[in-house]
Amino acid sequence: MNEKSFSESYKEAGVDITAGYRAVELMKKHVARTMTAGAMTDIGGFGGLFEMDMTGIQKPVLVSGTDGVGTKLKLAFMMDKHDTVGIDCVAMCVNDVVCCGAKPLLFLDYIACGKNVPERIAEIVAGVAEGCVQAGAALIGGETAEMPGFYPVDEYDLAGFTVGVVDKAKILDNTAVREGDAIIALPSSGVHSNGFSLVRRVFGLENKGLDRYSAELGASLGETLLAPTCIYVKPMLALMEKVTVKAVSHITGGGFYENIPRSLPEGFAAKIDKKALRTLPIFGLIQNVGRISEHDMFNTFNMGVGMCAVTDAVKADEAVRILKENGVDAYIMGETVKGEGVTIC
């Protein structure tokens, strides 16, 4: 720590530079967990360096993604639990790039807060680091901005950015999709990181009640809602090594109706078997308490499916087996048909 770098005037304005130094020291052990062979930088520099290993890649294509956690952060503030939202931040980025067939290489985070509490910042980064470990990406940099008067002292925002790589010949471009292909579901852990403005309105979370145990959920409402987003990178990459995957959808904001069609070519639709879906109890609770239509539920939430993959029907059982071997309890939830959009029947 630079002992000369201290401004009493800046501190009186609400920004404590030394708190930032303390936060960096506390987060270093978490960042160290994410270091991969390509990482060439230590935290604290002006830029994050990464040396790419192009072994076996003929024409490398970089794939980038960026996202945040959204209003799910409000629950973290209410429960004073900050060590999992970083996983959400990583997941929202890396799950997107793997939809192209890319392997995430590196990650950077951005935390803006009303007051830099070093221990809280370290908790947030611990979650980011855990997400990076799950994704196999190196956390090579980030930024913490203390912005008094812009954010309340007990609140913050969190966003991230990832870069991955894929061989040009292996980019998933959906051109191989045919009628009758199988659509395989990769289950979610819950609401993940979308639809929380509606969730908060349904449950009136401003009035707390998050610690109350729910027999229907098998946990408190807060624990259930704050469950971190699943990271599907390693299972999906393992699947792509052994089975031809024609298309992948990350089910985020917009639910089934927006996200699944994004991965299908023009003229093809998804036919989903509602009886096959393993919808989690939290979604039934949201629907019943909020009196929300089935259409709006499937158009807002993941409904228990965090990602789906399209394969040849004859390869579907093998794909499910590979995903299960890699820790994902996958199952077949539908098929591709001629048409447009998504039909749930």
mmCIF file with all atom_site columns, C-alpha atoms in Angstrom, residues 232-332:
data_model
loop_
_atom_site.group_PDB
_atom_site.id
_atom_site.type_symbol
_atom_site.label_atom_id
_atom_site.label_alt_id
_atom_site.label_comp_id
_atom_site.label_asym_id
_atom_site.label_entity_id
_atom_site.label_seq_id
_atom_site.pdbx_PDB_ins_code
_atom_site.Cartn_x
_atom_site.Cartn_y
_atom_site.Cartn_z
_atom_site.occupancy
_atom_site.B_iso_or_equiv
_atom_site.pdbx_formal_charge
_atom_site.auth_seq_id
_atom_site.auth_comp_id
_atom_site.auth_asym_id
_atom_site.auth_atom_id
_atom_site.pdbx_PDB_model_num
ATOM 1   C CA . TYR A 1 232 ? -23.100 -24.343 -17.938 1.00 0.00 ? 232 TYR A CA 1
ATOM 2   C CA . VAL A 1 233 ? -19.753 -23.744 -19.648 1.00 0.00 ? 233 VAL A CA 1
ATOM 3   C CA . LYS A 1 234 ? -17.799 -26.882 -18.766 1.00 0.00 ? 234 LYS A CA 1
ATOM 4   C CA . PRO A 1 235 ? -20.698 -29.340 -19.303 1.00 0.00 ? 235 PRO A CA 1
ATOM 5   C CA . MET A 1 236 ? -21.578 -27.718 -22.625 1.00 0.00 ? 236 MET A CA 1
ATOM 6   C CA . LEU A 1 237 ? -17.992 -27.727 -23.878 1.00 0.00 ? 237 LEU A CA 1
ATOM 7   C CA . ALA A 1 238 ? -17.714 -31.392 -22.874 1.00 0.00 ? 238 ALA A CA 1
ATOM 8   C CA . LEU A 1 239 ? -20.897 -32.130 -24.812 1.00 0.00 ? 239 LEU A CA 1
ATOM 9   C CA . MET A 1 240 ? -19.688 -30.263 -27.895 1.00 0.00 ? 240 MET A CA 1
ATOM 10  C CA . GLU A 1 241 ? -16.525 -32.391 -27.974 1.00 0.00 ? 241 GLU A CA 1
ATOM 11  C CA . LYS A 1 242 ? -18.511 -35.601 -28.397 1.00 0.00 ? 242 LYS A CA 1
ATOM 12  C CA . VAL A 1 243 ? -21.852 -34.728 -29.999 1.00 0.00 ? 243 VAL A CA 1
ATOM 13  C CA . THR A 1 244 ? -22.772 -32.317 -32.773 1.00 0.00 ? 244 THR A CA 1
ATOM 14  C CA . VAL A 1 245 ? -24.684 -29.516 -31.084 1.00 0.00 ? 245 VAL A CA 1
ATOM 15  C CA . LYS A 1 246 ? -26.684 -27.524 -33.639 1.00 0.00 ? 246 LYS A CA 1
ATOM 16  C CA . ALA A 1 247 ? -27.931 -24.637 -31.508 1.00 0.00 ? 247 ALA A CA 1
ATOM 17  C CA . VAL A 1 248 ? -27.874 -23.432 -27.903 1.00 0.00 ? 248 VAL A CA 1
ATOM 18  C CA . SER A 1 249 ? -30.143 -20.998 -26.051 1.00 0.00 ? 249 SER A CA 1
ATOM 19  C CA . HIS A 1 250 ? -29.370 -19.280 -22.755 1.00 0.00 ? 250 HIS A CA 1
ATOM 20  C CA . ILE A 1 251 ? -32.789 -18.755 -21.148 1.00 0.00 ? 251 ILE A CA 1
ATOM 21  C CA . THR A 1 252 ? -32.586 -15.285 -19.619 1.00 0.00 ? 252 THR A CA 1
ATOM 22  C CA . GLY A 1 253 ? -34.892 -12.245 -19.694 1.00 0.00 ? 253 GLY A CA 1
ATOM 23  C CA . GLY A 1 254 ? -37.745 -12.915 -22.107 1.00 0.00 ? 254 GLY A CA 1
ATOM 24  C CA . GLY A 1 255 ? -37.942 -16.561 -21.079 1.00 0.00 ? 255 GLY A CA 1
ATOM 25  C CA . PHE A 1 256 ? -38.766 -19.281 -23.598 1.00 0.00 ? 256 PHE A CA 1
ATOM 26  C CA . TYR A 1 257 ? -40.588 -17.077 -26.080 1.00 0.00 ? 257 TYR A CA 1
ATOM 27  C CA . GLU A 1 258 ? -37.726 -14.673 -26.685 1.00 0.00 ? 258 GLU A CA 1
ATOM 28  C CA . ASN A 1 259 ? -34.599 -16.752 -26.217 1.00 0.00 ? 259 ASN A CA 1
ATOM 29  C CA . ILE A 1 260 ? -35.249 -20.107 -27.876 1.00 0.00 ? 260 ILE A CA 1
ATOM 30  C CA . PRO A 1 261 ? -36.206 -18.590 -31.277 1.00 0.00 ? 261 PRO A CA 1
ATOM 31  C CA . ARG A 1 262 ? -32.945 -16.578 -31.251 1.00 0.00 ? 262 ARG A CA 1
ATOM 32  C CA . SER A 1 263 ? -31.018 -19.828 -31.701 1.00 0.00 ? 263 SER A CA 1
ATOM 33  C CA . LEU A 1 264 ? -33.193 -21.313 -34.466 1.00 0.00 ? 264 LEU A CA 1
ATOM 34  C CA . PRO A 1 265 ? -32.988 -20.556 -38.196 1.00 0.00 ? 265 PRO A CA 1
ATOM 35  C CA . GLU A 1 266 ? -35.840 -18.884 -40.035 1.00 0.00 ? 266 GLU A CA 1
ATOM 36  C CA . GLY A 1 267 ? -38.688 -21.274 -40.725 1.00 0.00 ? 267 GLY A CA 1
ATOM 37  C CA . PHE A 1 268 ? -38.145 -23.413 -37.620 1.00 0.00 ? 268 PHE A CA 1
ATOM 38  C CA . ALA A 1 269 ? -39.910 -23.353 -34.279 1.00 0.00 ? 269 ALA A CA 1
ATOM 39  C CA . ALA A 1 270 ? -39.647 -25.102 -30.931 1.00 0.00 ? 270 ALA A CA 1
ATOM 40  C CA . LYS A 1 271 ? -42.384 -27.462 -29.746 1.00 0.00 ? 271 LYS A CA 1
ATOM 41  C CA . ILE A 1 272 ? -42.066 -27.916 -25.984 1.00 0.00 ? 272 ILE A CA 1
ATOM 42  C CA . ASP A 1 273 ? -43.727 -30.771 -24.099 1.00 0.00 ? 273 ASP A CA 1
ATOM 43  C CA . LYS A 1 274 ? -45.131 -29.133 -20.982 1.00 0.00 ? 274 LYS A CA 1
ATOM 44  C CA . LYS A 1 275 ? -45.455 -32.517 -19.243 1.00 0.00 ? 275 LYS A CA 1
ATOM 45  C CA . ALA A 1 276 ? -41.719 -33.079 -19.652 1.00 0.00 ? 276 ALA A CA 1
ATOM 46  C CA . LEU A 1 277 ? -40.744 -29.789 -18.024 1.00 0.00 ? 277 LEU A CA 1
ATOM 47  C CA . ARG A 1 278 ? -39.405 -29.966 -14.490 1.00 0.00 ? 278 ARG A CA 1
ATOM 48  C CA . THR A 1 279 ? -40.699 -26.617 -13.322 1.00 0.00 ? 279 THR A CA 1
ATOM 49  C CA . LEU A 1 280 ? -39.364 -25.634 -9.911  1.00 0.00 ? 280 LEU A CA 1
ATOM 50  C CA . PRO A 1 281 ? -41.761 -24.816 -7.023  1.00 0.00 ? 281 PRO A CA 1
ATOM 51  C CA . ILE A 1 282 ? -40.638 -21.176 -6.889  1.00 0.00 ? 282 ILE A CA 1
ATOM 52  C CA . PHE A 1 283 ? -42.254 -20.526 -10.266 1.00 0.00 ? 283 PHE A CA 1
ATOM 53  C CA . GLY A 1 284 ? -45.595 -21.945 -9.167  1.00 0.00 ? 284 GLY A CA 1
ATOM 54  C CA . LEU A 1 285 ? -45.421 -19.756 -6.077  1.00 0.00 ? 285 LEU A CA 1
ATOM 55  C CA . ILE A 1 286 ? -44.659 -16.649 -8.147  1.00 0.00 ? 286 ILE A CA 1
ATOM 56  C CA . GLN A 1 287 ? -47.499 -17.424 -10.539 1.00 0.00 ? 287 GLN A CA 1
ATOM 57  C CA . ASN A 1 288 ? -50.064 -18.105 -7.822  1.00 0.00 ? 288 ASN A CA 1
ATOM 58  C CA . VAL A 1 289 ? -49.199 -15.186 -5.534  1.00 0.00 ? 289 VAL A CA 1
ATOM 59  C CA . GLY A 1 290 ? -48.878 -12.754 -8.431  1.00 0.00 ? 290 GLY A CA 1
ATOM 60  C CA . ARG A 1 291 ? -51.828 -14.162 -10.407 1.00 0.00 ? 291 ARG A CA 1
ATOM 61  C CA . ILE A 1 292 ? -49.648 -14.202 -13.502 1.00 0.00 ? 292 ILE A CA 1
ATOM 62  C CA . SER A 1 293 ? -50.735 -15.879 -16.728 1.00 0.00 ? 293 SER A CA 1
ATOM 63  C CA . GLU A 1 294 ? -48.885 -18.933 -17.977 1.00 0.00 ? 294 GLU A CA 1
ATOM 64  C CA . HIS A 1 295 ? -47.838 -17.035 -21.082 1.00 0.00 ? 295 HIS A CA 1
ATOM 65  C CA . ASP A 1 296 ? -46.300 -14.234 -19.029 1.00 0.00 ? 296 ASP A CA 1
ATOM 66  C CA . MET A 1 297 ? -44.477 -16.747 -16.820 1.00 0.00 ? 297 MET A CA 1
ATOM 67  C CA . PHE A 1 298 ? -42.841 -18.391 -19.847 1.00 0.00 ? 298 PHE A CA 1
ATOM 68  C CA . ASN A 1 299 ? -42.187 -14.959 -21.342 1.00 0.00 ? 299 ASN A CA 1
ATOM 69  C CA . THR A 1 300 ? -40.397 -13.673 -18.222 1.00 0.00 ? 300 THR A CA 1
ATOM 70  C CA . PHE A 1 301 ? -38.739 -16.559 -16.368 1.00 0.00 ? 301 PHE A CA 1
ATOM 71  C CA . ASN A 1 302 ? -36.657 -19.619 -17.225 1.00 0.00 ? 302 ASN A CA 1
ATOM 72  C CA . MET A 1 303 ? -39.284 -21.895 -15.595 1.00 0.00 ? 303 MET A CA 1
ATOM 73  C CA . GLY A 1 304 ? -36.608 -24.348 -14.466 1.00 0.00 ? 304 GLY A CA 1
ATOM 74  C CA . VAL A 1 305 ? -34.627 -24.474 -17.726 1.00 0.00 ? 305 VAL A CA 1
ATOM 75  C CA . GLY A 1 306 ? -31.476 -22.343 -17.705 1.00 0.00 ? 306 GLY A CA 1
ATOM 76  C CA . MET A 1 307 ? -30.152 -23.452 -21.081 1.00 0.00 ? 307 MET A CA 1
ATOM 77  C CA . CYS A 1 308 ? -31.247 -25.729 -23.907 1.00 0.00 ? 308 CYS A CA 1
ATOM 78  C CA . ALA A 1 309 ? -29.375 -27.453 -26.716 1.00 0.00 ? 309 ALA A CA 1
ATOM 79  C CA . VAL A 1 310 ? -30.520 -28.813 -30.072 1.00 0.00 ? 310 VAL A CA 1
ATOM 80  C CA . THR A 1 311 ? -29.099 -32.114 -31.358 1.00 0.00 ? 311 THR A CA 1
ATOM 81  C CA . ASP A 1 312 ? -30.077 -34.850 -33.800 1.00 0.00 ? 312 ASP A CA 1
ATOM 82  C CA . ALA A 1 313 ? -32.878 -36.904 -32.273 1.00 0.00 ? 313 ALA A CA 1
ATOM 83  C CA . VAL A 1 314 ? -30.766 -40.084 -32.589 1.00 0.00 ? 314 VAL A CA 1
ATOM 84  C CA . LYS A 1 315 ? -28.014 -38.411 -30.536 1.00 0.00 ? 315 LYS A CA 1
ATOM 85  C CA . ALA A 1 316 ? -30.293 -37.006 -27.842 1.00 0.00 ? 316 ALA A CA 1
ATOM 86  C CA . ASP A 1 317 ? -29.942 -39.853 -25.334 1.00 0.00 ? 317 ASP A CA 1
ATOM 87  C CA . GLU A 1 318 ? -26.163 -39.775 -25.693 1.00 0.00 ? 318 GLU A CA 1
ATOM 88  C CA . ALA A 1 319 ? -26.180 -36.000 -25.179 1.00 0.00 ? 319 ALA A CA 1
ATOM 89  C CA . VAL A 1 320 ? -28.274 -36.351 -22.025 1.00 0.00 ? 320 VAL A CA 1
ATOM 90  C CA . ARG A 1 321 ? -25.882 -39.010 -20.731 1.00 0.00 ? 321 ARG A CA 1
ATOM 91  C CA . ILE A 1 322 ? -22.804 -36.835 -21.345 1.00 0.00 ? 322 ILE A CA 1
ATOM 92  C CA . LEU A 1 323 ? -24.395 -33.861 -19.606 1.00 0.00 ? 323 LEU A CA 1
ATOM 93  C CA . LYS A 1 324 ? -25.320 -36.028 -16.607 1.00 0.00 ? 324 LYS A CA 1
ATOM 94  C CA . GLU A 1 325 ? -21.750 -37.329 -16.435 1.00 0.00 ? 325 GLU A CA 1
ATOM 95  C CA . ASN A 1 326 ? -20.707 -33.673 -16.203 1.00 0.00 ? 326 ASN A CA 1
ATOM 96  C CA . GLY A 1 327 ? -23.036 -32.828 -13.349 1.00 0.00 ? 327 GLY A CA 1
ATOM 97  C CA . VAL A 1 328 ? -26.133 -31.598 -15.211 1.00 0.00 ? 328 VAL A CA 1
ATOM 98  C CA . ASP A 1 329 ? -29.393 -33.527 -14.807 1.00 0.00 ? 329 ASP A CA 1
ATOM 99  C CA . ALA A 1 330 ? -30.450 -32.881 -18.406 1.00 0.00 ? 330 ALA A CA 1
ATOM 100 C CA . TYR A 1 331 ? -33.529 -34.243 -20.162 1.00 0.00 ? 331 TYR A CA 1
ATOM 101 C CA . ILE A 1 332 ? -35.379 -34.000 -23.492 1.00 0.00 ? 332 ILE A CA 1
#
